[in-house]
Short mmCIF file of N, CA, C and O and ligand atoms in Angstrom, two decimals:
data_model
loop_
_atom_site.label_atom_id
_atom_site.label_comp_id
_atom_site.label_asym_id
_atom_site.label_seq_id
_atom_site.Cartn_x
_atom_site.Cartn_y
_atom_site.Cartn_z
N UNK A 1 -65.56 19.89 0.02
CA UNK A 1 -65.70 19.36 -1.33
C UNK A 1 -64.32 18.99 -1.90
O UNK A 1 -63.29 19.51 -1.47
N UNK A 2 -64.34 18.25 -2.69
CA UNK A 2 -62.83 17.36 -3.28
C UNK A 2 -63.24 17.40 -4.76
O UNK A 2 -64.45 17.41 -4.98
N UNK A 3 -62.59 17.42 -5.57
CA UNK A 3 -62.45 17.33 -7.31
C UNK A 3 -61.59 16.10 -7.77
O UNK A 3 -60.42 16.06 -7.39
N UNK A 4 -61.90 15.49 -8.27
CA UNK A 4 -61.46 14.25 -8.81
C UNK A 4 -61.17 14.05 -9.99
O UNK A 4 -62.22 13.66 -10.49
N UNK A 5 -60.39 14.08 -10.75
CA UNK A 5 -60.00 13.73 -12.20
C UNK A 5 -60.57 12.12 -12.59
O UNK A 5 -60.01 11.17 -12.06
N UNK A 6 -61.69 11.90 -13.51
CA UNK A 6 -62.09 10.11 -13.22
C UNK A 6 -61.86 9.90 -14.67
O UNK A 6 -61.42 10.81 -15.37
N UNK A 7 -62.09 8.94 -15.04
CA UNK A 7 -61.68 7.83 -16.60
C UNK A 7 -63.21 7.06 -16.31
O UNK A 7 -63.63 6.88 -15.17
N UNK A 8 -63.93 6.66 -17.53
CA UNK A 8 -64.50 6.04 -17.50
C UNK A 8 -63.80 4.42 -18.60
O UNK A 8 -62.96 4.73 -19.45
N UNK A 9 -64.01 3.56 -18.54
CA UNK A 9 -63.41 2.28 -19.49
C UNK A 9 -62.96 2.74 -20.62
O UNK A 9 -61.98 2.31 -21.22
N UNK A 10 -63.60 3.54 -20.91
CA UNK A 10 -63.42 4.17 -22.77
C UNK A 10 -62.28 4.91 -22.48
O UNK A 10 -61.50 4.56 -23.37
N UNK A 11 -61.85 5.53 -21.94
CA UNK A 11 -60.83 6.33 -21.57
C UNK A 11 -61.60 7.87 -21.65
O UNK A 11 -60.82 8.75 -22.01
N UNK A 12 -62.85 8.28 -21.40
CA UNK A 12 -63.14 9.71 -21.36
C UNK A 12 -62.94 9.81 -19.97
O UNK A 12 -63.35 9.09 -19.06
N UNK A 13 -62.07 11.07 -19.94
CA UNK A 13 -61.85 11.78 -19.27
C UNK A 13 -63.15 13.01 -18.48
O UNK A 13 -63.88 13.69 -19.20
N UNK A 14 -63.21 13.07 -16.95
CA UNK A 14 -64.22 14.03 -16.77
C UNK A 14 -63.61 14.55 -15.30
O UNK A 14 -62.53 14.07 -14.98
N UNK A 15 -64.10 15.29 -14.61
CA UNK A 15 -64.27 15.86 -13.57
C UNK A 15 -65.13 16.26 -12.46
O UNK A 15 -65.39 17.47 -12.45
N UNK A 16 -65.71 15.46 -11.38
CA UNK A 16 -66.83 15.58 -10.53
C UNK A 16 -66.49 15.63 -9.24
O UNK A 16 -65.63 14.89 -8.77
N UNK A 17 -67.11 16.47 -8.58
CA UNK A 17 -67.08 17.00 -7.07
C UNK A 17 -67.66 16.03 -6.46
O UNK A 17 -68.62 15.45 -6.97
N UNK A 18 -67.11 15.68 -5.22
CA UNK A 18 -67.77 14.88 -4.13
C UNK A 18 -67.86 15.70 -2.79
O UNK A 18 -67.39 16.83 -2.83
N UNK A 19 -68.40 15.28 -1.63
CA UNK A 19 -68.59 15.75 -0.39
C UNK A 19 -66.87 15.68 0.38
O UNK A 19 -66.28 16.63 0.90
N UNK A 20 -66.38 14.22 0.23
CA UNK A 20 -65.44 14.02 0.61
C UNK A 20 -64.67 12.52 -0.04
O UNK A 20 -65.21 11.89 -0.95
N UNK A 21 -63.39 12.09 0.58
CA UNK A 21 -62.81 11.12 -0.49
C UNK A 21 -64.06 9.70 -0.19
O UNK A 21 -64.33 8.90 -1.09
N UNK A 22 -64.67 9.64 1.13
CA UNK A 22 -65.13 8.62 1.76
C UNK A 22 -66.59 8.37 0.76
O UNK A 22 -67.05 7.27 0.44
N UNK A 23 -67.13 9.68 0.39
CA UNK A 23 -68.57 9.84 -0.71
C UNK A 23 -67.97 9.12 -1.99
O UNK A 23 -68.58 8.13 -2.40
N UNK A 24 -66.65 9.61 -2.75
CA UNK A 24 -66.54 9.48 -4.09
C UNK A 24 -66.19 7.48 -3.22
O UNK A 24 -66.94 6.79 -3.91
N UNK A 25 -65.84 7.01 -2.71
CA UNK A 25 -65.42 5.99 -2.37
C UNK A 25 -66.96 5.25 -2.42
O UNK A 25 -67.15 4.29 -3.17
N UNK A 26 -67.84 5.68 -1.71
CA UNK A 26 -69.30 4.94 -1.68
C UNK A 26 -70.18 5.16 -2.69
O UNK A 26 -71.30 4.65 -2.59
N UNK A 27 -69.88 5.88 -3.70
CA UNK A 27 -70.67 6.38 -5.19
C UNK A 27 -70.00 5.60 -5.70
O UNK A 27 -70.81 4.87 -6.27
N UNK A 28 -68.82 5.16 -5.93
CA UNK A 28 -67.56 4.32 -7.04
C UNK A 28 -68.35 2.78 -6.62
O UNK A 28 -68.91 2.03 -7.41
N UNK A 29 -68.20 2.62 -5.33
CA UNK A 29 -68.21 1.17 -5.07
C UNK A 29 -70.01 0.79 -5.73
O UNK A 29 -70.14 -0.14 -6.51
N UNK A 30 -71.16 1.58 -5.31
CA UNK A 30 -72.37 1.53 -5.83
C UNK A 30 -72.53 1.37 -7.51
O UNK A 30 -73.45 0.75 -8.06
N UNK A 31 -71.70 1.91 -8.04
CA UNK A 31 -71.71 2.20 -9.40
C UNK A 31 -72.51 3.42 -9.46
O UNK A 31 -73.37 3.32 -10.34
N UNK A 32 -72.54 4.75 -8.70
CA UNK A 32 -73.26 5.65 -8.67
C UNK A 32 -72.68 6.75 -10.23
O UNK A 32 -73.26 7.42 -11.07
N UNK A 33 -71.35 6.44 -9.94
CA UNK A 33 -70.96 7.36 -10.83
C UNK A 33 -71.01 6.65 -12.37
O UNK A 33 -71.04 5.49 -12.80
N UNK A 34 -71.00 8.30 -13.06
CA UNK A 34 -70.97 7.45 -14.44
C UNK A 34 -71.07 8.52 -15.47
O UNK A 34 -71.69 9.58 -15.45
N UNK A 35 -70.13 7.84 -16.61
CA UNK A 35 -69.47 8.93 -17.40
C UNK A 35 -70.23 9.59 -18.13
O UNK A 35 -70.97 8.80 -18.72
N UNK A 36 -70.54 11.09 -18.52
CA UNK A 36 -70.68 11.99 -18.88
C UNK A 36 -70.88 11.99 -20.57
O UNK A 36 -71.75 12.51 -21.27
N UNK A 37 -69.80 11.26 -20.90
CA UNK A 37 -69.61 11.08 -22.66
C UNK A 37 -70.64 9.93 -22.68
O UNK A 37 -71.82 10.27 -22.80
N UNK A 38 -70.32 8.48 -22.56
CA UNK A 38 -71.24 6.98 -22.67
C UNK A 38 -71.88 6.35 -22.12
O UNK A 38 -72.32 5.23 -22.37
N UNK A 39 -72.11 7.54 -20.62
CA UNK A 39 -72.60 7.08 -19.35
C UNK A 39 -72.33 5.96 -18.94
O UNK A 39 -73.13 5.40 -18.19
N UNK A 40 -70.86 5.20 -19.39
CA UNK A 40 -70.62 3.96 -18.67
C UNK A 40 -70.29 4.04 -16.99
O UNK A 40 -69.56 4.97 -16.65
N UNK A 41 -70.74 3.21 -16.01
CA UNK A 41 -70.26 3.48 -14.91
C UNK A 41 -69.08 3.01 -14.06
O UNK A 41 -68.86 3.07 -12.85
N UNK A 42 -68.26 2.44 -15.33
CA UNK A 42 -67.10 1.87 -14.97
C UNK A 42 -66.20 2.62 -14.93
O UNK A 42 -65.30 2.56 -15.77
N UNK A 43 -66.21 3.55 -13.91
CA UNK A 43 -65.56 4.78 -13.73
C UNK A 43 -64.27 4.77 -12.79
O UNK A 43 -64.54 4.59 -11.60
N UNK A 44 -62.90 4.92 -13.10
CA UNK A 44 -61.49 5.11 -12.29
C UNK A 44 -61.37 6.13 -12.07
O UNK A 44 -61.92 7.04 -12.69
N UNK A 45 -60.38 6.30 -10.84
CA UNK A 45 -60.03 7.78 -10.75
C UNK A 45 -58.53 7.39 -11.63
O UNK A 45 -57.82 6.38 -11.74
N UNK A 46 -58.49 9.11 -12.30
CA UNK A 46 -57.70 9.17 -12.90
C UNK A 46 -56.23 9.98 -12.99
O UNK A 46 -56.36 11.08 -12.46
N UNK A 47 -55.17 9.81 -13.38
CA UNK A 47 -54.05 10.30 -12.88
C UNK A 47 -53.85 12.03 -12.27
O UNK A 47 -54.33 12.87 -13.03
N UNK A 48 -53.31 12.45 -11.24
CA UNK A 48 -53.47 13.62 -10.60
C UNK A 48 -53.56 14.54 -11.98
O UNK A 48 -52.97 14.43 -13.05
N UNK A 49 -54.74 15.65 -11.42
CA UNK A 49 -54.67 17.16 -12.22
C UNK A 49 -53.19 17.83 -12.33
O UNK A 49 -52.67 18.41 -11.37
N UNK A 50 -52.62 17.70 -13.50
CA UNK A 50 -51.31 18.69 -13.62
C UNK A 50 -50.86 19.46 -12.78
O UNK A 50 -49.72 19.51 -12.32
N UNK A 51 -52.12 20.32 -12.45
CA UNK A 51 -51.23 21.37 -11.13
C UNK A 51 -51.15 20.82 -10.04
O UNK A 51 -50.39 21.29 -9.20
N UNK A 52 -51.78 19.91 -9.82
CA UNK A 52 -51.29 18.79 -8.33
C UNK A 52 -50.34 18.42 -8.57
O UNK A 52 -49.44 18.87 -7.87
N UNK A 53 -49.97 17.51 -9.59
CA UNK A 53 -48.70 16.77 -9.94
C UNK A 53 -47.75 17.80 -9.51
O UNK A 53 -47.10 17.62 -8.49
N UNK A 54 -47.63 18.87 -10.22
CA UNK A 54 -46.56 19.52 -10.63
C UNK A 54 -46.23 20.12 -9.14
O UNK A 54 -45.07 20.14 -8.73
N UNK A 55 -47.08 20.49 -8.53
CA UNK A 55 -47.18 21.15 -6.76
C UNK A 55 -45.76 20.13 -6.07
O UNK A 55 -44.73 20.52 -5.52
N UNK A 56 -46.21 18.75 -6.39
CA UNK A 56 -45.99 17.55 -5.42
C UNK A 56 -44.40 17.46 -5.41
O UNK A 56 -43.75 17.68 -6.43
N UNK A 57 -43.81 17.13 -4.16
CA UNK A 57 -42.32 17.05 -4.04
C UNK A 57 -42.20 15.83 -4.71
O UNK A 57 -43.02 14.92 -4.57
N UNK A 58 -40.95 15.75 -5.61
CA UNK A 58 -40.80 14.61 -6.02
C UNK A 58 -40.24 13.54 -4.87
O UNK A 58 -39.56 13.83 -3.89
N UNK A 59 -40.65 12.42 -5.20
CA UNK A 59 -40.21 11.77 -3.68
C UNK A 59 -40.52 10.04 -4.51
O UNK A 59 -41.57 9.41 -4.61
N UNK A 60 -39.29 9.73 -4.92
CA UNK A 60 -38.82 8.16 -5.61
C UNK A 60 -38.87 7.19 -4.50
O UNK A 60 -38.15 7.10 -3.50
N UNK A 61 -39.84 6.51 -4.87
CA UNK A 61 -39.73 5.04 -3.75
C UNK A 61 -38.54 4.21 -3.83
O UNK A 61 -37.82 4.08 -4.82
N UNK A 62 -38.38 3.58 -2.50
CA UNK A 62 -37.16 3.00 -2.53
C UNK A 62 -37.48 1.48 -1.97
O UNK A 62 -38.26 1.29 -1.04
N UNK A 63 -36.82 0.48 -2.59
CA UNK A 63 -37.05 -0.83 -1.91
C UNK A 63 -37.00 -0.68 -0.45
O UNK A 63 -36.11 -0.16 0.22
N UNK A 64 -38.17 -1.27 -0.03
CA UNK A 64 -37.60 -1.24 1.47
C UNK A 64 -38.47 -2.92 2.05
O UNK A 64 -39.25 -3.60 1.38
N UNK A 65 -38.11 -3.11 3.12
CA UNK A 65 -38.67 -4.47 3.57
C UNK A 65 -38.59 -4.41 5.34
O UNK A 65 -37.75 -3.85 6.04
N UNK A 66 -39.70 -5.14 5.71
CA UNK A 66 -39.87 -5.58 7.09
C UNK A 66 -38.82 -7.02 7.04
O UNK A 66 -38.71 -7.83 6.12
N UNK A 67 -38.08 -6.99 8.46
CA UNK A 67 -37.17 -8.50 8.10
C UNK A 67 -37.79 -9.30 9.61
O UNK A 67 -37.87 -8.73 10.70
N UNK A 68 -38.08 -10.32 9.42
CA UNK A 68 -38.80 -11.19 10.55
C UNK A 68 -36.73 -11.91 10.86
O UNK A 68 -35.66 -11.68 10.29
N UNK A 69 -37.15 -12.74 12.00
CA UNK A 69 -35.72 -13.06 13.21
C UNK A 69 -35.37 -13.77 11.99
O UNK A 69 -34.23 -13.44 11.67
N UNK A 70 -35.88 -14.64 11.13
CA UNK A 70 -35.66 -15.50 10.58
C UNK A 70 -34.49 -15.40 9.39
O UNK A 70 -33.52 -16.11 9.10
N UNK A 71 -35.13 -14.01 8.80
CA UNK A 71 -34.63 -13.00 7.80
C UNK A 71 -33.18 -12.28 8.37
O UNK A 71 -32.26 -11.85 7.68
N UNK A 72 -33.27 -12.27 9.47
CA UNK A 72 -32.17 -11.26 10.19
C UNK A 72 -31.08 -12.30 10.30
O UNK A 72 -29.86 -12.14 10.21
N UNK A 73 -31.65 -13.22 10.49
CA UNK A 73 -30.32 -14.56 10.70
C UNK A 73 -29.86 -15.10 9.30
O UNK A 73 -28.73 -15.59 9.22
N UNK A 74 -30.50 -15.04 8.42
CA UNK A 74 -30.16 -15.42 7.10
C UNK A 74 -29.31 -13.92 6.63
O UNK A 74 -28.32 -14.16 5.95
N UNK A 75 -29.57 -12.56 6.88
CA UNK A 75 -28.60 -11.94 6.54
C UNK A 75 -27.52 -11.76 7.56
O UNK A 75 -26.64 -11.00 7.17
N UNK A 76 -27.38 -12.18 8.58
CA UNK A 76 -26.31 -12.91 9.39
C UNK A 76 -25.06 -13.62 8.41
O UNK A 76 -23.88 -13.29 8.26
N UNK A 77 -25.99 -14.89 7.73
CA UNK A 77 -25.00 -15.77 7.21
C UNK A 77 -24.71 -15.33 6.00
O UNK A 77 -23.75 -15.89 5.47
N UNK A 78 -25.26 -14.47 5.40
CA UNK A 78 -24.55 -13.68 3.87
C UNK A 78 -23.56 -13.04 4.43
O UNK A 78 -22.53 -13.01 3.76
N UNK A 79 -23.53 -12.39 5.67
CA UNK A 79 -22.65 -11.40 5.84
C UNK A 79 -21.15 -12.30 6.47
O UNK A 79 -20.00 -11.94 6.22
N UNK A 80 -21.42 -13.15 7.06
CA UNK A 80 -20.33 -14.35 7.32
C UNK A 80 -20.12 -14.89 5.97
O UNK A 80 -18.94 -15.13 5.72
N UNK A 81 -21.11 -15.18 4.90
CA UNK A 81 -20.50 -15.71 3.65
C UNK A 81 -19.48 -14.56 3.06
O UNK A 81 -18.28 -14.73 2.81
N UNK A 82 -20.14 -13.50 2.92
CA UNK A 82 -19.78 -12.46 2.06
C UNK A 82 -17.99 -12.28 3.28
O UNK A 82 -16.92 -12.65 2.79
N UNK A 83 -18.03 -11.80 4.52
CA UNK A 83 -16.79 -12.10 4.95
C UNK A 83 -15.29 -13.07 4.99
O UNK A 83 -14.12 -12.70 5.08
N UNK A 84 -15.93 -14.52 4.88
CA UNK A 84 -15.44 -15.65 4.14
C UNK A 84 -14.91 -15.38 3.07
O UNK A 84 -13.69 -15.46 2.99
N UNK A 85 -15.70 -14.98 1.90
CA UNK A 85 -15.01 -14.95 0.77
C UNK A 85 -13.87 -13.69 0.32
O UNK A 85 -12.98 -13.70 -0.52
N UNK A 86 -14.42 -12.44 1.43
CA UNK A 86 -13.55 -11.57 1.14
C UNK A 86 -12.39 -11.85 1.67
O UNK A 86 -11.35 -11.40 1.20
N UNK A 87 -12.44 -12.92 3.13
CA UNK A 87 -10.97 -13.21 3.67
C UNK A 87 -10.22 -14.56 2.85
O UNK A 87 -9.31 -15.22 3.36
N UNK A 88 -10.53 -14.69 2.13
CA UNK A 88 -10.02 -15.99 1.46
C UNK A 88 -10.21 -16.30 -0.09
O UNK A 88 -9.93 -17.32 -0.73
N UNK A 89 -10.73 -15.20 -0.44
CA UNK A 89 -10.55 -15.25 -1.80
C UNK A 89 -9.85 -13.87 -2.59
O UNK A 89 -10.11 -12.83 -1.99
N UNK A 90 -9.09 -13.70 -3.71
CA UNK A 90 -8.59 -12.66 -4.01
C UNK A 90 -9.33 -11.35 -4.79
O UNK A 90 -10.18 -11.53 -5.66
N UNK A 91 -8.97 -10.31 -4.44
CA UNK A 91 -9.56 -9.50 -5.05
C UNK A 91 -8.66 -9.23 -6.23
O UNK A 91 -7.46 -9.00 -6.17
N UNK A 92 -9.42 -9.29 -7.33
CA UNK A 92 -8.55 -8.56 -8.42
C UNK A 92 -9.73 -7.69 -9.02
O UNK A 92 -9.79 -7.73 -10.25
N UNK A 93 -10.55 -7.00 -8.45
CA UNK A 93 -10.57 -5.60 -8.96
C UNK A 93 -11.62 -5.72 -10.52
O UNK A 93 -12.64 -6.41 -10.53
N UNK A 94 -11.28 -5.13 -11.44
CA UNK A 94 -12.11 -5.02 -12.13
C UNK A 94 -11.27 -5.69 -13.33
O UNK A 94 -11.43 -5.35 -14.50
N UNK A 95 -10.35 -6.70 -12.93
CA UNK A 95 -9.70 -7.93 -13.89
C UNK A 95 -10.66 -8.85 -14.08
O UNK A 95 -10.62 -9.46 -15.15
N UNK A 96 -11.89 -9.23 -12.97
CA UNK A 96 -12.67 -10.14 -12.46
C UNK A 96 -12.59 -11.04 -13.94
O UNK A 96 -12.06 -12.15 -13.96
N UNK A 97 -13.26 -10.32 -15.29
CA UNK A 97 -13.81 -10.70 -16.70
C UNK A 97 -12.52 -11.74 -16.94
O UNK A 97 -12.68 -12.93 -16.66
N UNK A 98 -11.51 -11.35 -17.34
CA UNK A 98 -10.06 -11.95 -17.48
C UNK A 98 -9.72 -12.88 -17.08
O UNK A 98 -9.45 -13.96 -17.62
N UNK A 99 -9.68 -12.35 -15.48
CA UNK A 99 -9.38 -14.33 -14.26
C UNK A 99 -9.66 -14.72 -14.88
O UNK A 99 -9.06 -15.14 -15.87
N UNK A 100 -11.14 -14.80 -14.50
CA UNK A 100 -12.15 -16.07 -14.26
C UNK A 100 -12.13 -16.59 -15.84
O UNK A 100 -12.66 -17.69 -16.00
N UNK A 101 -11.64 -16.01 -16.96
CA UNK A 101 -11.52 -17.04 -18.17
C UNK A 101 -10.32 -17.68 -18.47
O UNK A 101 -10.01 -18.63 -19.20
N UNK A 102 -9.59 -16.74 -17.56
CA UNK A 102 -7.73 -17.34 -17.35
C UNK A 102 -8.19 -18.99 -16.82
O UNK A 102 -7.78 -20.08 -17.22
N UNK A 103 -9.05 -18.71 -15.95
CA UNK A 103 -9.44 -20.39 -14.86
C UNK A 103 -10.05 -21.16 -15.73
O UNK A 103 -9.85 -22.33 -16.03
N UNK A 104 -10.90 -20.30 -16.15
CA UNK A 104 -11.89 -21.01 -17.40
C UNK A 104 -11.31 -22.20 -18.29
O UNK A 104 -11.60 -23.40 -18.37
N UNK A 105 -10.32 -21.35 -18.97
CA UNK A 105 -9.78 -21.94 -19.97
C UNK A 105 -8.69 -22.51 -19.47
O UNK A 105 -7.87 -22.55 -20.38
N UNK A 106 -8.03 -23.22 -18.00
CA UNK A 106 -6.70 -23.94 -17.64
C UNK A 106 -5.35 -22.64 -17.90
O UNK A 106 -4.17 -22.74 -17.56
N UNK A 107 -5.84 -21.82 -18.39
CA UNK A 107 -4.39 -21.04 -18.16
C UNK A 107 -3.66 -20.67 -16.98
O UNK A 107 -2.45 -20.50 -16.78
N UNK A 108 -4.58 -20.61 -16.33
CA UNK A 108 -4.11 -20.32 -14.40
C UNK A 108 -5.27 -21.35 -13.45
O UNK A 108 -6.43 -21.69 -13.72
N UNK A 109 -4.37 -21.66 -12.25
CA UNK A 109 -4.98 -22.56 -11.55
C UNK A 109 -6.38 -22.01 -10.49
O UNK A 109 -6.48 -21.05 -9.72
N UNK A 110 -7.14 -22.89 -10.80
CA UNK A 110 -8.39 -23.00 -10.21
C UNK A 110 -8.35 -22.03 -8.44
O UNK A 110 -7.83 -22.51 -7.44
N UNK A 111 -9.01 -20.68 -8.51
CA UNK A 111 -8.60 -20.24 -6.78
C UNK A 111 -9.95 -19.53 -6.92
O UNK A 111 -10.53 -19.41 -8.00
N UNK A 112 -10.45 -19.03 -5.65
CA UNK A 112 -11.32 -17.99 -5.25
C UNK A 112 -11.26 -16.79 -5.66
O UNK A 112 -10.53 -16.09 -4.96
N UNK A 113 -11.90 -16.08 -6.81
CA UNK A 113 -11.43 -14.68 -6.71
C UNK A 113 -13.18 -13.69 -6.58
O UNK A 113 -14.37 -14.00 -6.56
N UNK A 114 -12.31 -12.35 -6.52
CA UNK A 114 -13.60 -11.52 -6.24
C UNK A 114 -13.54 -10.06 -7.12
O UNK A 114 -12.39 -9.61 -7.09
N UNK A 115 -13.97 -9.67 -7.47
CA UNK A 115 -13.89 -8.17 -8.22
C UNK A 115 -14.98 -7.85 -8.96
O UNK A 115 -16.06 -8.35 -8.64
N UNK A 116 -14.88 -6.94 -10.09
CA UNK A 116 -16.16 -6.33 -10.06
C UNK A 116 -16.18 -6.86 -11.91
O UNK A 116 -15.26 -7.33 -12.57
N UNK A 117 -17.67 -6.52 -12.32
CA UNK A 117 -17.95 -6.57 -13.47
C UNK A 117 -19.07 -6.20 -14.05
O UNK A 117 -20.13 -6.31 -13.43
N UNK A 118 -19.04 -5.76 -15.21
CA UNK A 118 -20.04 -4.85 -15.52
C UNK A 118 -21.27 -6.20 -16.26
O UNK A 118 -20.92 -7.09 -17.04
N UNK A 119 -22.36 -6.03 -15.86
CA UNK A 119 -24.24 -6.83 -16.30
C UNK A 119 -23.39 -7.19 -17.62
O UNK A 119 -23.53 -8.39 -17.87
N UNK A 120 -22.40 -6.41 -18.71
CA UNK A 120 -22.31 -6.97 -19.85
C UNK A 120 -21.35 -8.06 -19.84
O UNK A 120 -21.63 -9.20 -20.23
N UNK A 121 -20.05 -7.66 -19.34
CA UNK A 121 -19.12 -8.51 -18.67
C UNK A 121 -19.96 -9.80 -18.38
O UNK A 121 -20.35 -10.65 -19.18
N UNK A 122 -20.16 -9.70 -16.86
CA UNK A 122 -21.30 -10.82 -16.82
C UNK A 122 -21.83 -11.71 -17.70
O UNK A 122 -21.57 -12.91 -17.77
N UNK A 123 -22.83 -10.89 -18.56
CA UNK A 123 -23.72 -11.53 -19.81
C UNK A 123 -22.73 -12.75 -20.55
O UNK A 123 -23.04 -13.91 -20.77
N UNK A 124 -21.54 -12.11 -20.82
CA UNK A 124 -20.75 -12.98 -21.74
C UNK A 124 -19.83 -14.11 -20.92
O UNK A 124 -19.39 -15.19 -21.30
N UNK A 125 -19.73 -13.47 -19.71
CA UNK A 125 -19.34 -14.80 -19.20
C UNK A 125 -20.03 -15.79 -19.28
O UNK A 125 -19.60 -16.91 -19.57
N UNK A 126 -21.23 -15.50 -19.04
CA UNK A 126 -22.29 -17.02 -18.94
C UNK A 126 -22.52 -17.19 -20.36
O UNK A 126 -23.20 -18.12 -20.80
N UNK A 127 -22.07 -16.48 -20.96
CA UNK A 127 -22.45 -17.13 -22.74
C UNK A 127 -20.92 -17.81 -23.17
O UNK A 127 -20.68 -18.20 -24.31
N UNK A 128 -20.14 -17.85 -22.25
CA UNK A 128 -18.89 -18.62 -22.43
C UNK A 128 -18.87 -19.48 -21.09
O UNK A 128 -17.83 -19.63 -20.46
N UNK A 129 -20.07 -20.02 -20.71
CA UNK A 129 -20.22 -20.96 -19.74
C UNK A 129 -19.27 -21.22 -18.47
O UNK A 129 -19.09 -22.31 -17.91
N UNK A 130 -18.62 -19.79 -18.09
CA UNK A 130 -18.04 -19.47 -17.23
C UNK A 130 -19.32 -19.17 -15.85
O UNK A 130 -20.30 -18.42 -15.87
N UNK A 131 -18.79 -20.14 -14.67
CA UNK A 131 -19.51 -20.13 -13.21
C UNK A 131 -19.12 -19.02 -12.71
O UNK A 131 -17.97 -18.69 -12.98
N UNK A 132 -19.80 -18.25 -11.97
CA UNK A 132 -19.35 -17.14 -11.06
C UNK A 132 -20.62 -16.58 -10.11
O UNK A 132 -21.61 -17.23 -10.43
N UNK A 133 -20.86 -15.86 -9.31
CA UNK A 133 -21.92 -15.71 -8.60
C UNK A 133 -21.54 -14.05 -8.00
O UNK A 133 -20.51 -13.41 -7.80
N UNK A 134 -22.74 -13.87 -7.90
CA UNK A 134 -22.89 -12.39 -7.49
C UNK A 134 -22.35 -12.41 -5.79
O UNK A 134 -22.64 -13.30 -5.00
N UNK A 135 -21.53 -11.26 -5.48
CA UNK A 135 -20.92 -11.34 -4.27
C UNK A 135 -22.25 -10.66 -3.34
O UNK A 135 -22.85 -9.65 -3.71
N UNK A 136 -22.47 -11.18 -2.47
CA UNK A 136 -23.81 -10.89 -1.79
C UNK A 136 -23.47 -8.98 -1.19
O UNK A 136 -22.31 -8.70 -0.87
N UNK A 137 -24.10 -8.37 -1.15
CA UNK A 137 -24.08 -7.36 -1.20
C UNK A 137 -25.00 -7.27 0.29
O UNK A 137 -25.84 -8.15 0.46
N UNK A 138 -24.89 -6.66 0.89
CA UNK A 138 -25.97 -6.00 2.43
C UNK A 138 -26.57 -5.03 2.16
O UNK A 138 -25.76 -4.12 1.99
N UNK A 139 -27.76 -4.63 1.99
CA UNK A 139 -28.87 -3.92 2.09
C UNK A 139 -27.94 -2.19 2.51
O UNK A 139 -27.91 -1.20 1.79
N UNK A 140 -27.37 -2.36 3.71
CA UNK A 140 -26.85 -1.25 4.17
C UNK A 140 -25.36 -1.05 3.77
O UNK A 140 -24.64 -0.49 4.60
N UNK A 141 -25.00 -1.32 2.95
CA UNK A 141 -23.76 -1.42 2.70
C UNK A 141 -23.69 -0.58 1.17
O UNK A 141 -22.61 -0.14 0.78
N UNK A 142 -24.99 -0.42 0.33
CA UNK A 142 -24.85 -0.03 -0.44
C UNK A 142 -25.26 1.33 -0.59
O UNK A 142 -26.26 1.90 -0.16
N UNK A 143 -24.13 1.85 -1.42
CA UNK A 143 -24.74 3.57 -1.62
C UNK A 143 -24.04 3.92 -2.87
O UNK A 143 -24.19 5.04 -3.36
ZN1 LIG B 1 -67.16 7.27 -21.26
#
């Protein structure tokens, strides 16, 4: 036997035993079940019983992806881009905001640079119509 926490549309909350998950699965799909308070049978299961929750290891999903040849060769050429630019363009670090408006604005001459900047940084560059692009980053490279 299995216990199920269910919701019916209304949001009442109830609790009903099945044989197994495969029964509450062929009662749900029939419209067998049905709520207790409005007898509607538009019945969900509903978020784990507290002491399940609370039992459960926490365990945060993480992006993850299948990469087909196609995919593997395209992060090939980020990683030759991303190499390119690190061999030929300058790092200045977390000046990045500064340069790039030094270039912006003709105060210093037009070159490749690379460094870091913070989403706000960022934000205002492009609200001062300053070009720049995110340095491609590798999946495994980050921690
Ligand atoms: Zn109900």
């Amino acid at each position: 036997m299995i216990r199920y926490a269910l919701a019916c549309e209304q949001g009442h909350a109830f609790e009903t035993w099945f044989q197994n998950s495969a029964a509450y699965d062929r009662q749900a799909a029939r419209s067998l079940i049905s709520c207790p308070i409005c007898g509607s049978t538009k019945v969900t299961k509903a978020l784990m019983t507290p002491q399940i929750s609370g039992a459960k290891k926490r365990d945060d999903p993480a992006p993850v992806a299948m990469v087909s040849p196609q995919e593997r060769e395209f992060r090939k050429k980020l990683k030759e881009l991303r190499e390119h630019l690190v061999k030929n363009a300058d790092y200045v670090g977390q000046k990045f905001p500064e340069e790039a408006r030094k270039m912006h604005y003709g105060e210093v001459e037009h070159r490749s640079i690379y460094g870091e900047a913070t989403s706000e940084q960022a934000k205002e560059l492009h609200e001062e119509g300053i070009e720049f692009h995110p340095l491609p980053v590798l999946p495994d490279e980050r921690n």
